[in-house]
PDB file of C-alpha atoms in Angstrom:
ATOM      1  CA  MET U   1     -34.641   0.846  13.643  1.00 38.00           C
ATOM      2  CA  ASN U   2     -34.191   4.418  12.998  1.00 39.00           C
ATOM      3  CA  GLY U   3     -33.363   6.205  10.032  1.00 40.00           C
ATOM      4  CA  LYS U   4     -29.754   6.752  10.988  1.00 38.00           C
ATOM      5  CA  ASP U   5     -29.563   3.032  11.669  1.00 37.00           C
ATOM      6  CA  LYS U   6     -30.736   1.939   8.182  1.00 36.00           C
ATOM      7  CA  ARG U   7     -28.506   4.297   6.236  1.00 37.00           C
ATOM      8  CA  LEU U   8     -24.547   3.464   5.922  1.00 38.00           C
ATOM      9  CA  HIS U   9     -22.067   6.060   4.499  1.00 36.00           C
ATOM     10  CA  GLY U  10     -20.186   4.958   1.804  1.00 36.00           C
ATOM     11  CA  SER U  11     -16.588   5.154   0.838  1.00 37.00           C
ATOM     12  CA  PHE U  12     -15.290   8.652   2.339  1.00 35.00           C
ATOM     13  CA  GLY U  13     -18.825   9.579   3.177  1.00 36.00           C
ATOM     14  CA  ASP U  14     -19.798  10.812  -0.234  1.00 34.00           C
ATOM     15  CA  SER U  15     -22.553   8.334  -0.893  1.00 37.00           C
ATOM     16  CA  VAL U  16     -25.451   6.727   1.340  1.00 35.00           C
ATOM     17  CA  ILE U  17     -26.634   3.338   1.019  1.00 39.00           C
ATOM     18  CA  GLU U  18     -29.866   1.919   2.353  1.00 41.00           C
ATOM     19  CA  ARG U  19     -29.127  -1.044   4.450  1.00 42.00           C
ATOM     20  CA  LYS U  20     -30.651  -4.320   3.494  1.00 46.00           C
ATOM     21  CA  GLU U  21     -33.175  -6.102   5.794  1.00 47.00           C
ATOM     22  CA  GLU U  22     -32.211  -9.434   4.526  1.00 50.00           C
ATOM     23  CA  ALA U  23     -28.448  -8.671   5.717  1.00 48.00           C
ATOM     24  CA  ASP U  24     -29.903  -7.757   8.972  1.00 52.00           C
ATOM     25  CA  VAL U  25     -31.907 -11.136   8.981  1.00 50.00           C
ATOM     26  CA  GLU U  26     -28.738 -13.072   8.361  1.00 53.00           C
ATOM     27  CA  GLU U  27     -26.576 -11.228  10.717  1.00 51.00           C
ATOM     28  CA  GLN U  28     -29.155 -11.916  13.588  1.00 54.00           C
ATOM     29  CA  GLN U  29     -29.162 -15.780  12.512  1.00 55.00           C
ATOM     30  CA  ALA U  30     -25.380 -15.777  12.641  1.00 50.00           C
ATOM     31  CA  GLY U  31     -25.278 -13.780  16.015  1.00 48.00           C
ATOM     32  CA  GLY U  32     -27.592 -16.008  17.713  1.00 45.00           C
ATOM     33  CA  GLY U  33     -30.964 -14.095  16.599  1.00 45.00           C
ATOM     34  CA  GLU U  34     -30.317 -11.285  18.841  1.00 46.00           C
ATOM     35  CA  GLY U  35     -32.209  -8.052  18.054  1.00 45.00           C
ATOM     36  CA  LYS U  36     -30.378  -4.877  17.364  1.00 43.00           C
ATOM     37  CA  GLN U  37     -31.093  -3.251  20.797  1.00 40.00           C
ATOM     38  CA  GLU U  38     -29.517  -6.652  22.573  1.00 42.00           C
ATOM     39  CA  LYS U  39     -26.367  -6.093  20.362  1.00 42.00           C
ATOM     40  CA  THR U  40     -25.845  -2.359  21.424  1.00 40.00           C
ATOM     41  CA  ALA U  41     -26.331  -3.322  24.968  1.00 36.00           C
ATOM     42  CA  LYS U  42     -23.856  -5.944  24.878  1.00 44.00           C
ATOM     43  CA  GLY U  43     -21.202  -4.080  22.722  1.00 47.00           C
ATOM     44  CA  PHE U  44     -21.943  -5.924  19.605  1.00 48.00           C
ATOM     45  CA  LYS U  45     -18.916  -6.444  17.263  1.00 56.00           C
ATOM     46  CA  PRO U  46     -18.963  -7.578  13.661  1.00 55.00           C
ATOM     47  CA  ASN U  47     -18.789 -11.145  12.793  1.00 62.00           C
ATOM     48  CA  ALA U  48     -15.101 -11.713  11.830  1.00 61.00           C
ATOM     49  CA  LEU U  49     -15.759 -15.537  11.002  1.00 67.00           C
ATOM     50  CA  LEU U  50     -19.036 -14.712   8.994  1.00 70.00           C
ATOM     51  CA  TYR U  51     -17.321 -12.306   7.591  1.00 65.00           C
ATOM     52  CA  LEU U  52     -14.240 -14.503   6.270  1.00 67.00           C
ATOM     53  CA  LYS U  53     -16.892 -16.950   4.962  1.00 73.00           C
ATOM     54  CA  LYS U  54     -19.215 -14.385   2.967  1.00 70.00           C
ATOM     55  CA  ILE U  55     -16.187 -12.663   1.623  1.00 67.00           C
ATOM     56  CA  LYS U  56     -15.225 -15.514  -0.536  1.00 73.00           C
ATOM     57  CA  GLU U  57     -18.617 -15.211  -2.435  1.00 79.00           C
ATOM     58  CA  PRO U  58     -18.057 -13.188  -5.590  1.00 78.00           C
ATOM     59  CA  GLY U  59     -21.319 -11.161  -5.216  1.00 78.00           C
ATOM     60  CA  PHE U  60     -20.690 -10.157  -1.742  1.00 73.00           C
ATOM     61  CA  ALA U  61     -17.199  -9.254  -2.266  1.00 67.00           C
ATOM     62  CA  ALA U  62     -17.925  -7.224  -5.185  1.00 72.00           C
ATOM     63  CA  GLU U  63     -20.943  -5.555  -3.255  1.00 72.00           C
ATOM     64  CA  LEU U  64     -18.613  -4.663  -0.436  1.00 63.00           C
ATOM     65  CA  LYS U  65     -15.798  -3.360  -2.804  1.00 64.00           C
ATOM     66  CA  ARG U  66     -18.502  -1.192  -4.505  1.00 66.00           C
ATOM     67  CA  LYS U  67     -19.797   0.160  -1.230  1.00 62.00           C
ATOM     68  CA  GLY U  68     -16.548   0.719   0.422  1.00 56.00           C
ATOM     69  CA  CYS U  69     -15.920   1.215   4.098  1.00 54.00           C
ATOM     70  CA  SER U  70     -19.259   1.885   6.216  1.00 49.00           C
ATOM     71  CA  GLY U  71     -17.440   2.673   9.397  1.00 48.00           C
ATOM     72  CA  TRP U  72     -18.527   1.052  12.756  1.00 45.00           C
ATOM     73  CA  PRO U  73     -20.329  -1.371  12.690  1.00 47.00           C
ATOM     74  CA  CYS U  74     -19.390  -2.366   8.961  1.00 55.00           C
ATOM     75  CA  HIS U  75     -22.049  -3.249   6.678  1.00 52.00           C
ATOM     76  CA  ALA U  76     -24.567  -5.718   7.723  1.00 53.00           C
ATOM     77  CA  GLY U  77     -22.153  -6.599  10.649  1.00 51.00           C
ATOM     78  CA  PHE U  78     -19.349  -7.726   8.808  1.00 52.00           C
ATOM     79  CA  LEU U  79     -15.927  -6.461   8.656  1.00 52.00           C
ATOM     80  CA  CYS U  80     -15.165  -4.813   5.219  1.00 56.00           C
ATOM     81  CA  ASP U  81     -11.657  -5.129   3.595  1.00 54.00           C
ATOM     82  CA  PHE U  82     -10.262  -1.803   5.191  1.00 55.00           C
ATOM     83  CA  CYS U  83     -11.201  -2.901   8.700  1.00 58.00           C
ATOM     84  CA  MET U  84      -9.700  -6.334   8.009  1.00 54.00           C
ATOM     85  CA  LEU U  85      -6.279  -4.866   7.737  1.00 50.00           C
ATOM     86  CA  ARG U  86      -6.509  -3.671  11.346  1.00 56.00           C
ATOM     87  CA  PRO U  87      -4.533  -6.277  13.334  1.00 59.00           C
ATOM     88  CA  GLU U  88      -6.588  -6.303  16.290  1.00 61.00           C
ATOM     89  CA  TRP U  89      -9.456  -7.427  14.219  1.00 60.00           C
ATOM     90  CA  ILE U  90      -7.328 -10.226  12.739  1.00 61.00           C
ATOM     91  CA  ALA U  91      -6.065 -11.356  16.309  1.00 67.00           C
ATOM     92  CA  GLU U  92      -9.723 -11.479  17.390  1.00 66.00           C
ATOM     93  CA  SER U  93     -11.035 -13.384  14.582  1.00 66.00           C
ATOM     94  CA  LYS U  94      -8.167 -15.872  15.166  1.00 70.00           C
ATOM     95  CA  LEU U  95      -9.064 -15.900  18.927  1.00 74.00           C
ATOM     96  CA  GLU U  96     -12.673 -16.809  18.124  1.00 73.00           C
ATOM     97  CA  PRO U  97     -12.027 -20.404  16.913  1.00 76.00           C
ATOM     98  CA  LEU U  98     -10.127 -21.097  19.843  1.00 78.00           C
ATOM     99  CA  ASN U  99     -12.746 -19.924  22.203  1.00 81.00           C
ATOM    100  CA  GLU U 100     -15.237 -21.884  20.365  1.00 84.00           C
ATOM    101  CA  GLU U 101     -12.977 -24.907  20.385  1.00 83.00           C
ATOM    102  CA  ILE U 102     -12.666 -24.420  24.324  1.00 84.00           C
ATOM    103  CA  ALA U 103     -16.461 -23.992  24.629  1.00 85.00           C
ATOM    104  CA  GLU U 104     -16.768 -27.230  22.901  1.00 87.00           C
ATOM    105  CA  LEU U 105     -14.400 -29.108  25.047  1.00 85.00           C
ATOM    106  CA  LYS U 106     -15.936 -27.715  28.084  1.00 85.00           C
ATOM    107  CA  GLN U 107     -19.395 -29.070  26.785  1.00 87.00           C
ATOM    108  CA  SER U 108     -17.528 -32.398  26.060  1.00 84.00           C
ATOM    109  CA  ILE U 109     -16.308 -32.259  29.653  1.00 85.00           C
ATOM    110  CA  ILE U 110     -19.519 -31.867  31.181  1.00 86.00           C
ATOM    111  CA  ILE U 111     -21.140 -34.753  29.124  1.00 85.00           C
ATOM    112  CA  LEU U 112     -18.350 -36.771  30.041  1.00 83.00           C
ATOM    113  CA  ARG U 113     -18.571 -36.003  33.810  1.00 82.00           C
ATOM    114  CA  LYS U 114     -22.219 -36.602  33.792  1.00 82.00           C
ATOM    115  CA  GLN U 115     -21.798 -40.027  32.053  1.00 80.00           C
ATOM    116  CA  GLN U 116     -18.966 -40.783  34.678  1.00 81.00           C
ATOM    117  CA  GLN U 117     -21.334 -40.089  37.579  1.00 80.00           C
ATOM    118  CA  ASP U 118     -24.108 -42.397  35.795  1.00 76.00           C
ATOM    119  CA  VAL U 119     -21.596 -45.114  35.745  1.00 77.00           C
ATOM    120  CA  GLU U 120     -20.459 -44.353  39.440  1.00 78.00           C
ATOM    121  CA  THR U 121     -23.905 -44.477  40.384  1.00 76.00           C
ATOM    122  CA  LEU U 122     -24.535 -47.728  38.694  1.00 73.00           C
ATOM    123  CA  GLU U 123     -21.455 -49.448  40.289  1.00 74.00           C
ATOM    124  CA  ARG U 124     -22.422 -48.137  43.658  1.00 73.00           C
ATOM    125  CA  ALA U 125     -25.844 -49.736  43.063  1.00 68.00           C
ATOM    126  CA  GLU U 126     -24.639 -52.914  41.749  1.00 68.00           C
ATOM    127  CA  ARG U 127     -22.176 -52.805  45.003  1.00 68.00           C
ATOM    128  CA  LEU U 128     -24.830 -52.160  47.234  1.00 65.00           C
ATOM    129  CA  VAL U 129     -26.928 -55.001  45.712  1.00 61.00           C
ATOM    130  CA  ALA U 130     -24.081 -57.674  45.627  1.00 61.00           C
ATOM    131  CA  GLY U 131     -22.564 -56.918  49.108  1.00 58.00           C
ATOM    132  CA  LYS U 132     -25.622 -55.791  50.810  1.00 53.00           C
ATOM    133  CA  TYR U 133     -23.693 -52.986  52.980  1.00 50.00           C
ATOM    134  CA  TRP U 134     -23.048 -49.429  52.648  1.00 50.00           C
ATOM    135  CA  SER U 135     -19.572 -47.788  53.016  1.00 56.00           C
ATOM    136  CA  LYS U 136     -19.615 -44.126  54.063  1.00 61.00           C
ATOM    137  CA  SER U 137     -15.763 -43.989  54.114  1.00 65.00           C
ATOM    138  CA  ASP U 138     -15.416 -45.298  50.433  1.00 64.00           C
ATOM    139  CA  GLU U 139     -18.284 -42.762  49.219  1.00 68.00           C
ATOM    140  CA  GLU U 140     -16.580 -39.998  50.991  1.00 72.00           C
ATOM    141  CA  ARG U 141     -13.391 -41.160  49.406  1.00 68.00           C
ATOM    142  CA  LYS U 142     -14.459 -41.390  46.057  1.00 71.00           C
ATOM    143  CA  MET U 143     -16.221 -37.972  46.363  1.00 76.00           C
ATOM    144  CA  THR U 144     -13.065 -36.741  47.433  1.00 74.00           C
ATOM    145  CA  LEU U 145     -11.391 -38.063  44.179  1.00 69.00           C
ATOM    146  CA  ASN U 146     -14.172 -36.892  42.116  1.00 74.00           C
ATOM    147  CA  SER U 147     -13.560 -33.210  43.629  1.00 75.00           C
ATOM    148  CA  MET U 148      -9.853 -33.649  43.231  1.00 72.00           C
ATOM    149  CA  LEU U 149     -10.269 -34.526  39.569  1.00 73.00           C
ATOM    150  CA  GLU U 150     -12.716 -31.829  38.923  1.00 77.00           C
ATOM    151  CA  ASP U 151     -10.170 -29.410  40.308  1.00 73.00           C
ATOM    152  CA  SER U 152      -7.380 -30.810  38.109  1.00 72.00           C
ATOM    153  CA  THR U 153      -9.456 -30.601  35.043  1.00 77.00           C
ATOM    154  CA  ALA U 154     -10.620 -26.809  35.665  1.00 79.00           C
ATOM    155  CA  ARG U 155      -6.926 -26.090  36.052  1.00 78.00           C
ATOM    156  CA  VAL U 156      -6.085 -27.737  32.881  1.00 80.00           C
ATOM    157  CA  GLU U 157      -8.968 -26.074  31.214  1.00 83.00           C
ATOM    158  CA  ALA U 158      -8.065 -22.695  32.547  1.00 81.00           C
ATOM    159  CA  GLN U 159      -4.239 -23.008  31.730  1.00 82.00           C
ATOM    160  CA  GLU U 160      -5.546 -23.903  28.036  1.00 85.00           C
ATOM    161  CA  ALA U 161      -7.695 -21.083  27.869  1.00 84.00           C
ATOM    162  CA  THR U 162      -4.472 -18.872  29.066  1.00 85.00           C
ATOM    163  CA  ARG U 163      -2.516 -20.573  26.550  1.00 86.00           C
ATOM    164  CA  ALA U 164      -4.831 -19.806  23.984  1.00 86.00           C
ATOM    165  CA  LYS U 165      -5.111 -16.174  25.117  1.00 86.00           C
ATOM    166  CA  ILE U 166      -1.495 -15.619  25.323  1.00 88.00           C
ATOM    167  CA  ALA U 167      -0.992 -17.165  21.786  1.00 87.00           C
ATOM    168  CA  ALA U 168      -3.521 -14.657  20.563  1.00 86.00           C
ATOM    169  CA  GLU U 169      -1.891 -11.776  22.242  1.00 87.00           C
ATOM    170  CA  LYS U 170       1.504 -12.888  20.807  1.00 89.00           C
ATOM    171  CA  VAL U 171      -0.172 -13.008  17.215  1.00 88.00           C
ATOM    172  CA  ARG U 172      -1.728  -9.426  17.734  1.00 87.00           C
ATOM    173  CA  ASP U 173       1.592  -7.957  19.180  1.00 88.00           C
ATOM    174  CA  SER U 174       3.480  -9.446  16.148  1.00 87.00           C
ATOM    175  CA  LEU U 175       1.043  -8.020  13.774  1.00 88.00           C
ATOM    176  CA  LEU U 176       1.279  -4.805  15.311  1.00 87.00           C
ATOM    177  CA  ASP U 177       4.761  -4.857  15.324  1.00 88.00           C
ATOM    178  CA  GLN U 178       4.652  -5.666  11.591  1.00 88.00           C
ATOM    179  CA  LEU U 179       2.532  -2.685  11.349  1.00 88.00           C
ATOM    180  CA  SER U 180       4.477  -0.035  12.916  1.00 87.00           C
ATOM    181  CA  ARG U 181       7.672  -1.303  10.976  1.00 89.00           C
ATOM    182  CA  VAL U 182       5.754  -1.005   7.688  1.00 89.00           C
ATOM    183  CA  GLN U 183       4.572   2.634   8.875  1.00 89.00           C
ATOM    184  CA  GLU U 184       8.051   3.320   9.484  1.00 90.00           C
ATOM    185  CA  LYS U 185       9.047   2.234   6.157  1.00 90.00           C
ATOM    186  CA  VAL U 186       6.275   4.271   4.470  1.00 89.00           C
ATOM    187  CA  LYS U 187       7.508   7.499   6.449  1.00 89.00           C
ATOM    188  CA  LEU U 188      11.223   6.856   5.338  1.00 89.00           C
ATOM    189  CA  GLN U 189       9.928   6.147   1.576  1.00 88.00           C
ATOM    190  CA  GLU U 190       7.948   9.559   2.047  1.00 89.00           C
ATOM    191  CA  LYS U 191      11.026  11.182   3.073  1.00 88.00           C
ATOM    192  CA  ASP U 192      13.133   9.777   0.488  1.00 88.00           C
ATOM    193  CA  ASN U 193      10.421  10.577  -1.956  1.00 88.00           C
ATOM    194  CA  THR U 194      10.345  14.229  -0.786  1.00 89.00           C
ATOM    195  CA  SER U 195      14.182  14.546  -1.076  1.00 87.00           C
ATOM    196  CA  LEU U 196      14.049  13.143  -4.501  1.00 88.00           C
ATOM    197  CA  LYS U 197      11.172  15.725  -5.376  1.00 90.00           C
ATOM    198  CA  GLN U 198      13.423  18.543  -4.231  1.00 91.00           C
ATOM    199  CA  GLN U 199      16.398  17.028  -6.352  1.00 90.00           C
ATOM    200  CA  VAL U 200      13.994  16.713  -9.108  1.00 90.00           C
ATOM    201  CA  MET U 201      13.002  20.279  -8.987  1.00 91.00           C
ATOM    202  CA  ALA U 202      16.743  21.529  -8.332  1.00 90.00           C
ATOM    203  CA  LEU U 203      17.624  19.730 -11.791  1.00 91.00           C
ATOM    204  CA  GLN U 204      14.752  21.183 -13.365  1.00 91.00           C
ATOM    205  CA  GLN U 205      15.901  24.796 -12.342  1.00 92.00           C
ATOM    206  CA  THR U 206      19.479  23.980 -13.677  1.00 90.00           C
ATOM    207  CA  LEU U 207      18.461  22.511 -16.809  1.00 91.00           C
ATOM    208  CA  GLU U 208      16.138  25.635 -17.352  1.00 92.00           C
ATOM    209  CA  GLU U 209      19.045  27.997 -16.546  1.00 92.00           C
ATOM    210  CA  SER U 210      21.458  25.655 -18.953  1.00 91.00           C
ATOM    211  CA  ARG U 211      18.605  26.245 -21.650  1.00 92.00           C
ATOM    212  CA  ARG U 212      18.593  29.898 -21.066  1.00 92.00           C
ATOM    213  CA  LYS U 213      22.390  29.912 -21.349  1.00 92.00           C
ATOM    214  CA  LEU U 214      22.141  27.601 -24.523  1.00 92.00           C
ATOM    215  CA  ASN U 215      19.923  29.905 -26.364  1.00 92.00           C
ATOM    216  CA  PHE U 216      22.100  32.919 -25.451  1.00 93.00           C
ATOM    217  CA  VAL U 217      25.086  31.076 -26.661  1.00 91.00           C
ATOM    218  CA  GLU U 218      23.281  29.940 -30.047  1.00 92.00           C
ATOM    219  CA  LYS U 219      22.211  33.332 -30.802  1.00 92.00           C
ATOM    220  CA  ASP U 220      25.725  34.624 -29.946  1.00 91.00           C
ATOM    221  CA  LEU U 221      27.168  31.807 -32.326  1.00 92.00           C
ATOM    222  CA  GLU U 222      24.700  32.855 -34.836  1.00 91.00           C
ATOM    223  CA  ASP U 223      25.765  36.589 -34.774  1.00 91.00           C
ATOM    224  CA  LYS U 224      29.467  35.353 -34.860  1.00 91.00           C
ATOM    225  CA  ARG U 225      28.753  33.241 -37.890  1.00 91.00           C
ATOM    226  CA  SER U 226      26.993  35.973 -39.693  1.00 90.00           C
ATOM    227  CA  MET U 227      29.921  38.377 -39.024  1.00 92.00           C
ATOM    228  CA  ILE U 228      32.302  35.449 -40.228  1.00 92.00           C
ATOM    229  CA  SER U 229      30.130  35.337 -43.415  1.00 90.00           C
ATOM    230  CA  GLU U 230      30.188  39.032 -44.032  1.00 90.00           C
ATOM    231  CA  ALA U 231      33.949  39.361 -43.509  1.00 89.00           C
ATOM    232  CA  PHE U 232      34.508  36.204 -46.035  1.00 90.00           C
ATOM    233  CA  LYS U 233      32.200  38.283 -48.522  1.00 91.00           C
ATOM    234  CA  GLU U 234      34.391  41.308 -47.552  1.00 91.00           C
ATOM    235  CA  LYS U 235      37.432  39.332 -48.159  1.00 90.00           C
ATOM    236  CA  SER U 236      36.384  38.025 -51.309  1.00 90.00           C
ATOM    237  CA  ARG U 237      35.484  41.569 -52.827  1.00 91.00           C
ATOM    238  CA  ALA U 238      38.594  42.755 -51.637  1.00 91.00           C
ATOM    239  CA  THR U 239      40.445  39.907 -53.245  1.00 91.00           C
ATOM    240  CA  THR U 240      38.591  40.782 -56.770  1.00 92.00           C
ATOM    241  CA  GLU U 241      39.424  44.260 -56.526  1.00 91.00           C
ATOM    242  CA  ALA U 242      42.891  43.614 -55.963  1.00 91.00           C
ATOM    243  CA  ARG U 243      43.292  41.135 -58.947  1.00 92.00           C
ATOM    244  CA  ARG U 244      41.361  43.895 -60.962  1.00 91.00           C
ATOM    245  CA  LEU U 245      43.996  46.634 -59.872  1.00 92.00           C
ATOM    246  CA  LYS U 246      46.792  44.171 -60.223  1.00 91.00           C
ATOM    247  CA  LEU U 247      45.672  43.651 -64.139  1.00 92.00           C
ATOM    248  CA  GLU U 248      45.292  47.302 -64.570  1.00 91.00           C
ATOM    249  CA  VAL U 249      48.835  48.016 -63.097  1.00 92.00           C
ATOM    250  CA  GLU U 250      50.354  44.995 -65.524  1.00 91.00           C
ATOM    251  CA  ALA U 251      48.350  46.694 -68.429  1.00 90.00           C
ATOM    252  CA  THR U 252      49.640  50.138 -67.793  1.00 91.00           C
ATOM    253  CA  ASN U 253      53.217  48.791 -67.256  1.00 90.00           C
ATOM    254  CA  MET U 254      53.071  46.905 -70.601  1.00 91.00           C
ATOM    255  CA  GLU U 255      51.516  50.182 -72.304  1.00 90.00           C
ATOM    256  CA  ILE U 256      54.690  52.212 -70.827  1.00 90.00           C
ATOM    257  CA  ALA U 257      57.014  49.352 -71.886  1.00 88.00           C
ATOM    258  CA  VAL U 258      55.419  49.636 -75.543  1.00 88.00           C
ATOM    259  CA  LYS U 259      55.762  53.380 -75.501  1.00 88.00           C
ATOM    260  CA  ASN U 260      59.277  53.239 -74.206  1.00 87.00           C
ATOM    261  CA  GLU U 261      60.329  50.875 -77.225  1.00 86.00           C
ATOM    262  CA  GLN U 262      58.549  52.856 -79.740  1.00 85.00           C
ATOM    263  CA  GLU U 263      60.434  56.208 -78.332  1.00 84.00           C
ATOM    264  CA  ASP U 264      63.605  54.021 -78.379  1.00 81.00           C
ATOM    265  CA  GLU U 265      63.098  52.842 -82.124  1.00 82.00           C
ATOM    266  CA  ALA U 266      62.069  56.421 -82.973  1.00 81.00           C
ATOM    267  CA  ALA U 267      65.343  57.880 -81.397  1.00 80.00           C
ATOM    268  CA  SER U 268      67.587  55.466 -83.085  1.00 80.00           C
ATOM    269  CA  SER U 269      66.005  55.822 -86.591  1.00 78.00           C
ATOM    270  CA  SER U 270      66.447  59.831 -86.302  1.00 77.00           C
ATOM    271  CA  SER U 271      70.092  59.509 -84.972  1.00 74.00           C
ATOM    272  CA  SER U 272      70.882  57.250 -88.179  1.00 71.00           C
ATOM    273  CA  SER U 273      69.323  59.533 -90.541  1.00 64.00           C
TER     274      SER U 273
END
């Protein structure tokens, strides 16, 4: 294992984390004990089933979340949270249990065939011992029937495998379709967000312009208030001055009236004497 294989890039490539030897051992055990060169030669892919089992462990999940996605292959041969979002990996992880079940069924069929062959051999031996004769045509007929049975069983297995593959492909296509719809929704949301941002910027500019106009109007209003206050003060001074002049005029008129009365009295007294 060279230095490049032992070092895994962390999230966004901002850190480097040493690959753990025990993780390599566990990965080899889960993958059937194959070495690193054999996995590379066979096009090794991360073990999704083992990942789904291990990710339930709190320590392992926390470690993966801390280290982040390490690229391909993922950490210790497992799929990280980021890669598990990819529909093709989810589809493959669902397809693997079906393939394992098919392999188990094939193995069971092989065992049953062997048992059937053993039973048929015993039956033939019993017939030979009991009847002491050998029927070649019966044996050929049985061989033909067994061959037909094997062919039909193989066809059933092939049909089951094809059906499982089609189901997995449908799941994959459905997930890909869902992903494309989600991406379209995200694009539309981004467009809406861009439009809303532009509207907000326009409203902010309008608000700023309104604030400037409001400041100007407030300043103008303050000036007018000052002018009105000065006008009221001037009016008050003029009113006071008018009252003073009116009082002076009234006093002057009274003085003139008194003088006129005095002159009239003086004139009347002089005429009587």
